[in-house]
PDB file of C-alpha atoms in Angstrom:
ATOM      1  CA  MET A1122       0.000   0.000   0.000  1.00 47.00           C
ATOM      2  CA  ASP A1123       1.319   3.396  -0.979  1.00 50.00           C
ATOM      3  CA  VAL A1124       1.595   5.915   1.811  1.00 45.00           C
ATOM      4  CA  GLU A1125       1.348   9.584   0.991  1.00 51.00           C
ATOM      5  CA  HIS A1126       3.785  11.848   2.798  1.00 48.00           C
ATOM      6  CA  GLY A1127       3.172  15.511   3.388  1.00 50.00           C
ATOM      7  CA  GLU A1128       5.870  18.155   3.255  1.00 53.00           C
ATOM      8  CA  LEU A1129       8.125  18.335   6.289  1.00 47.00           C
ATOM      9  CA  ALA A1130       8.009  21.652   8.112  1.00 50.00           C
ATOM     10  CA  PRO A1131      11.106  22.953   9.907  1.00 52.00           C
ATOM     11  CA  VAL A1132      10.973  22.229  13.612  1.00 51.00           C
ATOM     12  CA  GLN A1133      11.604  25.140  15.938  1.00 55.00           C
ATOM     13  CA  ALA A1134      11.989  24.765  19.668  1.00 56.00           C
ATOM     14  CA  PRO A1135       9.047  26.186  21.603  1.00 58.00           C
ATOM     15  CA  GLY A1136       9.654  29.818  22.434  1.00 58.00           C
ATOM     16  CA  ALA A1137      12.867  29.967  20.406  1.00 58.00           C
ATOM     17  CA  ALA A1138      13.546  33.264  18.683  1.00 63.00           C
ATOM     18  CA  PRO A1139      14.548  33.243  15.011  1.00 68.00           C
ATOM     19  CA  LEU A1140      18.273  33.428  14.367  1.00 72.00           C
ATOM     20  CA  ASP A1141      19.646  36.929  13.904  1.00 82.00           C
ATOM     21  CA  PRO A1142      21.971  36.882  10.853  1.00 85.00           C
ATOM     22  CA  ASP A1143      24.164  39.630  12.328  1.00 86.00           C
ATOM     23  CA  ARG A1144      24.508  37.698  15.575  1.00 89.00           C
ATOM     24  CA  VAL A1145      25.466  34.567  13.654  1.00 92.00           C
ATOM     25  CA  ALA A1146      28.101  36.544  11.722  1.00 91.00           C
ATOM     26  CA  ILE A1147      29.501  37.926  14.991  1.00 92.00           C
ATOM     27  CA  LEU A1148      29.767  34.429  16.467  1.00 94.00           C
ATOM     28  CA  LEU A1149      31.458  33.098  13.326  1.00 95.00           C
ATOM     29  CA  GLY A1150      33.821  36.067  13.393  1.00 94.00           C
ATOM     30  CA  GLU A1151      34.728  35.286  17.005  1.00 94.00           C
ATOM     31  CA  LEU A1152      35.344  31.677  15.999  1.00 95.00           C
ATOM     32  CA  GLY A1153      37.624  32.900  13.224  1.00 95.00           C
ATOM     33  CA  LEU A1154      39.618  35.021  15.680  1.00 94.00           C
ATOM     34  CA  ASN A1155      39.967  32.211  18.206  1.00 93.00           C
ATOM     35  CA  SER A1156      40.997  29.649  15.586  1.00 94.00           C
ATOM     36  CA  GLY A1157      43.517  31.920  13.873  1.00 92.00           C
ATOM     37  CA  ARG A1158      41.488  32.306  10.670  1.00 94.00           C
ATOM     38  CA  LEU A1159      41.997  36.041  10.596  1.00 94.00           C
ATOM     39  CA  ASP A1160      41.002  36.516   6.953  1.00 94.00           C
ATOM     40  CA  THR A1161      37.637  34.918   7.666  1.00 95.00           C
ATOM     41  CA  ALA A1162      37.148  37.044  10.777  1.00 95.00           C
ATOM     42  CA  GLU A1163      38.115  40.178   8.858  1.00 95.00           C
ATOM     43  CA  GLN A1164      35.602  39.407   6.096  1.00 95.00           C
ATOM     44  CA  LEU A1165      32.767  38.675   8.526  1.00 94.00           C
ATOM     45  CA  PHE A1166      33.303  41.687  10.769  1.00 95.00           C
ATOM     46  CA  GLY A1167      34.045  43.880   7.753  1.00 94.00           C
ATOM     47  CA  SER A1168      30.759  42.943   6.093  1.00 94.00           C
ATOM     48  CA  LEU A1169      28.884  43.927   9.251  1.00 93.00           C
ATOM     49  CA  VAL A1170      30.632  47.297   9.384  1.00 93.00           C
ATOM     50  CA  GLU A1171      29.225  48.049   5.930  1.00 90.00           C
ATOM     51  CA  THR A1172      25.600  47.455   6.961  1.00 87.00           C
ATOM     52  CA  GLU A1173      23.128  50.260   7.604  1.00 79.00           C
ATOM     53  CA  ALA A1174      23.042  49.570  11.337  1.00 79.00           C
ATOM     54  CA  PRO A1175      26.447  48.148  12.319  1.00 82.00           C
ATOM     55  CA  VAL A1176      26.935  46.784  15.824  1.00 91.00           C
ATOM     56  CA  ALA A1177      29.807  47.802  18.080  1.00 95.00           C
ATOM     57  CA  ARG A1178      31.473  44.382  18.128  1.00 95.00           C
ATOM     58  CA  ALA A1179      31.709  44.468  14.331  1.00 95.00           C
ATOM     59  CA  TYR A1180      34.112  47.415  14.625  1.00 96.00           C
ATOM     60  CA  SER A1181      36.153  46.096  17.538  1.00 96.00           C
ATOM     61  CA  GLY A1182      36.183  42.619  15.993  1.00 96.00           C
ATOM     62  CA  LEU A1183      37.547  44.047  12.761  1.00 96.00           C
ATOM     63  CA  GLY A1184      40.154  45.893  14.815  1.00 95.00           C
ATOM     64  CA  ASP A1185      41.150  42.624  16.499  1.00 94.00           C
ATOM     65  CA  ALA A1186      41.401  40.794  13.172  1.00 94.00           C
ATOM     66  CA  LEU A1187      43.606  43.511  11.676  1.00 94.00           C
ATOM     67  CA  ARG A1188      45.942  43.848  14.638  1.00 90.00           C
ATOM     68  CA  PHE A1189      46.621  40.109  14.787  1.00 86.00           C
ATOM     69  CA  ASP A1190      47.160  39.897  11.031  1.00 82.00           C
ATOM     70  CA  LEU A1191      50.713  39.959   9.720  1.00 71.00           C
ATOM     71  CA  ASP A1192      49.834  42.537   7.073  1.00 74.00           C
ATOM     72  CA  GLU A1193      50.921  46.053   7.970  1.00 76.00           C
ATOM     73  CA  VAL A1194      47.973  48.197   9.031  1.00 83.00           C
ATOM     74  CA  SER A1195      48.561  51.519  10.770  1.00 87.00           C
ATOM     75  CA  ASP A1196      47.827  51.667  14.471  1.00 89.00           C
ATOM     76  CA  GLN A1197      45.638  54.716  13.894  1.00 90.00           C
ATOM     77  CA  THR A1198      43.485  52.789  11.419  1.00 93.00           C
ATOM     78  CA  ILE A1199      43.026  49.943  13.873  1.00 94.00           C
ATOM     79  CA  ALA A1200      42.446  52.283  16.825  1.00 94.00           C
ATOM     80  CA  ALA A1201      39.752  54.073  14.831  1.00 96.00           C
ATOM     81  CA  TYR A1202      37.723  50.853  14.692  1.00 96.00           C
ATOM     82  CA  PHE A1203      37.944  50.438  18.459  1.00 96.00           C
ATOM     83  CA  GLU A1204      37.022  54.097  18.950  1.00 96.00           C
ATOM     84  CA  GLN A1205      33.989  53.697  16.695  1.00 96.00           C
ATOM     85  CA  ALA A1206      32.949  50.670  18.726  1.00 97.00           C
ATOM     86  CA  THR A1207      33.090  52.662  21.976  1.00 96.00           C
ATOM     87  CA  ALA A1208      31.026  55.421  20.340  1.00 95.00           C
ATOM     88  CA  LEU A1209      28.338  52.884  19.422  1.00 95.00           C
ATOM     89  CA  ALA A1210      28.363  51.105  22.796  1.00 95.00           C
ATOM     90  CA  PRO A1211      29.675  53.507  25.463  1.00 94.00           C
ATOM     91  CA  GLU A1212      28.233  51.350  28.257  1.00 94.00           C
ATOM     92  CA  ASP A1213      29.542  47.989  27.034  1.00 96.00           C
ATOM     93  CA  LEU A1214      32.274  46.877  29.429  1.00 97.00           C
ATOM     94  CA  ASN A1215      34.091  44.636  26.954  1.00 95.00           C
ATOM     95  CA  ILE A1216      34.047  47.278  24.223  1.00 96.00           C
ATOM     96  CA  ILE A1217      35.489  49.862  26.625  1.00 96.00           C
ATOM     97  CA  LEU A1218      38.255  47.466  27.642  1.00 97.00           C
ATOM     98  CA  ASP A1219      39.060  46.655  24.007  1.00 95.00           C
ATOM     99  CA  LEU A1220      40.430  50.119  23.204  1.00 95.00           C
ATOM    100  CA  GLY A1221      42.563  50.313  26.341  1.00 96.00           C
ATOM    101  CA  GLU A1222      43.871  46.781  25.884  1.00 96.00           C
ATOM    102  CA  TYR A1223      44.747  47.523  22.264  1.00 95.00           C
ATOM    103  CA  TRP A1224      47.038  50.381  23.274  1.00 96.00           C
ATOM    104  CA  GLU A1225      48.411  48.331  26.180  1.00 96.00           C
ATOM    105  CA  SER A1226      49.413  45.667  23.667  1.00 94.00           C
ATOM    106  CA  GLU A1227      50.921  48.205  21.257  1.00 93.00           C
ATOM    107  CA  LEU A1228      52.991  49.923  23.947  1.00 95.00           C
ATOM    108  CA  SER A1229      54.282  46.522  25.095  1.00 94.00           C
ATOM    109  CA  ASP A1230      55.302  45.499  21.569  1.00 92.00           C
ATOM    110  CA  CYS A1231      59.092  45.548  21.308  1.00 90.00           C
ATOM    111  CA  GLU A1232      58.904  46.136  17.556  1.00 88.00           C
ATOM    112  CA  LYS A1233      56.880  49.336  17.955  1.00 89.00           C
ATOM    113  CA  THR A1234      58.482  52.650  18.853  1.00 89.00           C
ATOM    114  CA  TYR A1235      56.682  55.772  20.012  1.00 92.00           C
ATOM    115  CA  SER A1236      57.981  59.155  21.055  1.00 93.00           C
ATOM    116  CA  GLU A1237      57.784  60.005  24.740  1.00 94.00           C
ATOM    117  CA  THR A1238      55.025  62.512  24.021  1.00 96.00           C
ATOM    118  CA  ARG A1239      53.062  59.923  22.080  1.00 95.00           C
ATOM    119  CA  ARG A1240      53.523  57.320  24.804  1.00 95.00           C
ATOM    120  CA  GLN A1241      52.195  59.697  27.443  1.00 96.00           C
ATOM    121  CA  SER A1242      49.213  60.494  25.240  1.00 96.00           C
ATOM    122  CA  LEU A1243      48.425  56.808  24.811  1.00 96.00           C
ATOM    123  CA  PHE A1244      48.844  56.178  28.527  1.00 97.00           C
ATOM    124  CA  THR A1245      46.176  58.811  29.093  1.00 97.00           C
ATOM    125  CA  VAL A1246      43.785  57.094  26.675  1.00 96.00           C
ATOM    126  CA  MET A1247      44.487  53.713  28.232  1.00 97.00           C
ATOM    127  CA  GLN A1248      43.954  54.942  31.777  1.00 97.00           C
ATOM    128  CA  GLU A1249      40.728  56.711  30.824  1.00 97.00           C
ATOM    129  CA  GLN A1250      39.288  53.546  29.276  1.00 97.00           C
ATOM    130  CA  PHE A1251      40.314  51.291  32.146  1.00 98.00           C
ATOM    131  CA  THR A1252      39.025  53.781  34.724  1.00 98.00           C
ATOM    132  CA  ARG A1253      35.673  53.965  32.924  1.00 97.00           C
ATOM    133  CA  ALA A1254      35.476  50.189  33.010  1.00 98.00           C
ATOM    134  CA  PHE A1255      36.448  50.091  36.679  1.00 98.00           C
ATOM    135  CA  ASN A1256      33.778  52.619  37.597  1.00 98.00           C
ATOM    136  CA  MET A1257      31.222  50.395  35.868  1.00 97.00           C
ATOM    137  CA  ALA A1258      32.404  47.076  37.342  1.00 98.00           C
ATOM    138  CA  PRO A1259      34.858  47.565  40.227  1.00 98.00           C
ATOM    139  CA  ASP A1260      34.832  43.875  41.171  1.00 98.00           C
ATOM    140  CA  ASN A1261      35.296  42.467  37.672  1.00 98.00           C
ATOM    141  CA  PRO A1262      38.583  40.475  37.569  1.00 98.00           C
ATOM    142  CA  GLU A1263      39.392  41.400  33.957  1.00 98.00           C
ATOM    143  CA  VAL A1264      38.913  45.080  34.745  1.00 98.00           C
ATOM    144  CA  ASN A1265      41.185  44.842  37.779  1.00 99.00           C
ATOM    145  CA  LEU A1266      43.711  42.876  35.727  1.00 98.00           C
ATOM    146  CA  ALA A1267      43.723  45.685  33.159  1.00 98.00           C
ATOM    147  CA  MET A1268      44.118  48.402  35.786  1.00 98.00           C
ATOM    148  CA  ALA A1269      46.981  46.521  37.434  1.00 99.00           C
ATOM    149  CA  GLN A1270      48.672  45.957  34.069  1.00 98.00           C
ATOM    150  CA  PHE A1271      48.636  49.687  33.379  1.00 98.00           C
ATOM    151  CA  TYR A1272      50.680  50.369  36.511  1.00 98.00           C
ATOM    152  CA  LEU A1273      53.327  47.800  35.552  1.00 98.00           C
ATOM    153  CA  PHE A1274      54.629  50.034  32.764  1.00 97.00           C
ATOM    154  CA  PRO A1275      58.031  51.530  33.710  1.00 94.00           C
ATOM    155  CA  GLU A1276      56.588  55.038  33.452  1.00 95.00           C
ATOM    156  CA  GLN A1277      53.986  54.274  36.124  1.00 97.00           C
ATOM    157  CA  ASP A1278      54.163  53.638  39.873  1.00 98.00           C
ATOM    158  CA  TRP A1279      53.527  49.924  40.376  1.00 98.00           C
ATOM    159  CA  ARG A1280      52.457  50.528  43.983  1.00 98.00           C
ATOM    160  CA  LEU A1281      49.283  52.178  42.702  1.00 98.00           C
ATOM    161  CA  GLY A1282      48.307  48.938  41.006  1.00 98.00           C
ATOM    162  CA  VAL A1283      48.687  46.600  43.980  1.00 99.00           C
ATOM    163  CA  SER A1284      45.073  46.848  45.153  1.00 98.00           C
ATOM    164  CA  TYR A1285      43.774  46.092  41.652  1.00 99.00           C
ATOM    165  CA  GLN A1286      46.050  43.088  41.312  1.00 99.00           C
ATOM    166  CA  GLU A1287      44.968  41.760  44.692  1.00 98.00           C
ATOM    167  CA  LYS A1288      41.296  42.023  43.702  1.00 98.00           C
ATOM    168  CA  ALA A1289      41.900  40.232  40.417  1.00 98.00           C
ATOM    169  CA  PHE A1290      43.869  37.485  42.157  1.00 98.00           C
ATOM    170  CA  ALA A1291      41.240  37.051  44.870  1.00 98.00           C
ATOM    171  CA  ALA A1292      38.572  36.557  42.205  1.00 98.00           C
ATOM    172  CA  LEU A1293      40.507  34.218  39.879  1.00 97.00           C
ATOM    173  CA  PRO A1294      43.634  32.889  41.623  1.00 96.00           C
ATOM    174  CA  ALA A1295      44.179  30.096  39.083  1.00 93.00           C
ATOM    175  CA  ASP A1296      43.966  32.288  35.975  1.00 96.00           C
ATOM    176  CA  SER A1297      47.323  32.173  34.171  1.00 93.00           C
ATOM    177  CA  PHE A1298      47.282  35.853  33.164  1.00 96.00           C
ATOM    178  CA  ILE A1299      46.478  36.922  36.717  1.00 98.00           C
ATOM    179  CA  MET A1300      49.108  34.579  38.192  1.00 97.00           C
ATOM    180  CA  GLU A1301      51.732  35.915  35.780  1.00 97.00           C
ATOM    181  CA  GLN A1302      50.855  39.445  36.799  1.00 98.00           C
ATOM    182  CA  ALA A1303      50.935  38.505  40.491  1.00 98.00           C
ATOM    183  CA  ALA A1304      54.470  37.159  40.026  1.00 98.00           C
ATOM    184  CA  LYS A1305      55.567  40.442  38.453  1.00 98.00           C
ATOM    185  CA  TYR A1306      54.071  42.416  41.321  1.00 99.00           C
ATOM    186  CA  ALA A1307      55.801  40.118  43.822  1.00 98.00           C
ATOM    187  CA  MET A1308      59.123  40.809  42.091  1.00 98.00           C
ATOM    188  CA  ALA A1309      58.484  44.541  42.131  1.00 97.00           C
ATOM    189  CA  ALA A1310      57.941  44.282  45.901  1.00 98.00           C
ATOM    190  CA  ASN A1311      61.103  42.139  46.293  1.00 98.00           C
ATOM    191  CA  GLU A1312      58.971  39.207  47.482  1.00 98.00           C
ATOM    192  CA  PHE A1313      61.177  36.746  45.644  1.00 98.00           C
ATOM    193  CA  ASP A1314      60.096  33.545  47.388  1.00 98.00           C
ATOM    194  CA  TYR A1315      56.437  34.277  46.681  1.00 98.00           C
ATOM    195  CA  ALA A1316      57.235  35.070  43.047  1.00 98.00           C
ATOM    196  CA  ASP A1317      59.117  31.776  42.761  1.00 97.00           C
ATOM    197  CA  GLN A1318      56.144  29.929  44.266  1.00 97.00           C
ATOM    198  CA  LEU A1319      53.757  31.456  41.732  1.00 97.00           C
ATOM    199  CA  ILE A1320      56.061  30.613  38.831  1.00 95.00           C
ATOM    200  CA  SER A1321      56.337  26.999  39.993  1.00 92.00           C
ATOM    201  CA  GLU A1322      52.555  26.733  40.269  1.00 91.00           C
ATOM    202  CA  MET A1323      52.149  28.037  36.723  1.00 89.00           C
ATOM    203  CA  ALA A1324      54.711  25.613  35.315  1.00 83.00           C
ATOM    204  CA  GLN A1325      53.465  22.499  37.137  1.00 77.00           C
ATOM    205  CA  PRO A1326      50.295  21.790  35.108  1.00 65.00           C
ATOM    206  CA  LEU A1327      52.227  22.164  31.852  1.00 59.00           C
ATOM    207  CA  HIS A1328      55.387  20.169  32.536  1.00 62.00           C
ATOM    208  CA  PHE A1329      54.399  17.296  30.236  1.00 67.00           C
ATOM    209  CA  TYR A1330      54.224  19.730  27.313  1.00 70.00           C
ATOM    210  CA  GLY A1331      57.340  21.708  28.083  1.00 74.00           C
ATOM    211  CA  GLU A1332      57.581  25.061  29.763  1.00 80.00           C
ATOM    212  CA  PRO A1333      55.829  27.920  27.930  1.00 85.00           C
ATOM    213  CA  ASP A1334      57.895  30.950  27.005  1.00 88.00           C
ATOM    214  CA  TYR A1335      56.149  33.305  29.409  1.00 90.00           C
ATOM    215  CA  VAL A1336      57.047  31.066  32.380  1.00 92.00           C
ATOM    216  CA  SER A1337      60.688  30.840  31.261  1.00 92.00           C
ATOM    217  CA  ASP A1338      60.685  34.611  30.870  1.00 94.00           C
ATOM    218  CA  LEU A1339      59.415  35.005  34.441  1.00 96.00           C
ATOM    219  CA  ARG A1340      62.249  32.795  35.698  1.00 96.00           C
ATOM    220  CA  ILE A1341      64.808  34.997  33.948  1.00 96.00           C
ATOM    221  CA  ARG A1342      63.124  38.134  35.232  1.00 96.00           C
ATOM    222  CA  LEU A1343      63.213  36.779  38.791  1.00 97.00           C
ATOM    223  CA  LEU A1344      66.865  35.760  38.508  1.00 96.00           C
ATOM    224  CA  LYS A1345      67.796  39.239  37.263  1.00 96.00           C
ATOM    225  CA  LYS A1346      65.804  40.831  40.053  1.00 96.00           C
ATOM    226  CA  ARG A1347      67.484  38.677  42.720  1.00 96.00           C
ATOM    227  CA  ARG A1348      70.900  39.697  41.368  1.00 96.00           C
ATOM    228  CA  ASN A1349      69.852  43.335  41.183  1.00 95.00           C
ATOM    229  CA  GLU A1350      70.547  43.273  37.446  1.00 94.00           C
ATOM    230  CA  HIS A1351      68.629  45.166  34.787  1.00 92.00           C
ATOM    231  CA  TYR A1352      65.941  43.167  33.023  1.00 92.00           C
ATOM    232  CA  ASP A1353      65.105  44.108  29.446  1.00 91.00           C
ATOM    233  CA  ALA A1354      61.715  42.779  28.374  1.00 88.00           C
ATOM    234  CA  CYS A1355      62.735  43.118  24.722  1.00 87.00           C
ATOM    235  CA  ALA A1356      66.075  41.320  25.008  1.00 83.00           C
ATOM    236  CA  VAL A1357      66.644  37.713  23.959  1.00 72.00           C
ATOM    237  CA  TYR A1358      68.103  35.745  26.858  1.00 68.00           C
TER     238      TYR A1358
END
C-alpha cells in the first residue's frame, strides 16, 4: 500500500527566537579570531561594518582581526575601529576594555616605537578607558587585571596597582594571566620567594608539554631581580 507523505516543516523549539543573521556573523567572526582564521574574521566583521546599522562588536572585531594579522595596518586605522565601537556602545564593558587593551598591547610590543610625548598620550587614553570600566564594574577580575597591568609600565608607579592586582587574584587565583601578573608584582615588591612559588605553580600543570615561554621569561626576570641586574623585556636571553 502506498503511503502519501506531506511536506516536512522545519521544527523550531518552543519559544525559540529566530536566528539573527548579524549575531550569527559575529559568532562566526569570534570563531575565526579564536581559531587563527583572521582573513575569515576580517571578512565577517568587515561585512557587518558596511551594513546600515552596524553593531559595536563588528568594529572592535575588525580591529582585532587587523591587529593580529601579519599585514601592515597603521595603528591609527586599527584604533579608529575600536574608537567607533566605543562610540556605538559607550556602556559595554568589553568594548570599553578593548580600546585600552589595544594600546596596552601596542605599547608593550618591542617592535613598535613611540615618542615620549606619544607614549604619554596613549597612557592617558588607556587609563581613561580602564578607569571607565572600573567605575562600571569595580569587582570584575578582567577590569582589575587591566588596571593593574597599566601600573606595571616603567613610566607608572607599580604601587598604585597593587590593590587592583589583589582584587583580580582574589577573584581568579588560578587564571594564568592573573598569576603571571601577580608574580611580576611580587618581584616589584622584592617578594622573591612568593614570586618563585607562583612561577612553579604556573609551570606544574604544563610540565608534560614543556615550559611555555612566558614562564621561562618570568624565571629569567626573577633571577635578574634577585641579582639586582637590569631586566630588558625586549632582550633575547
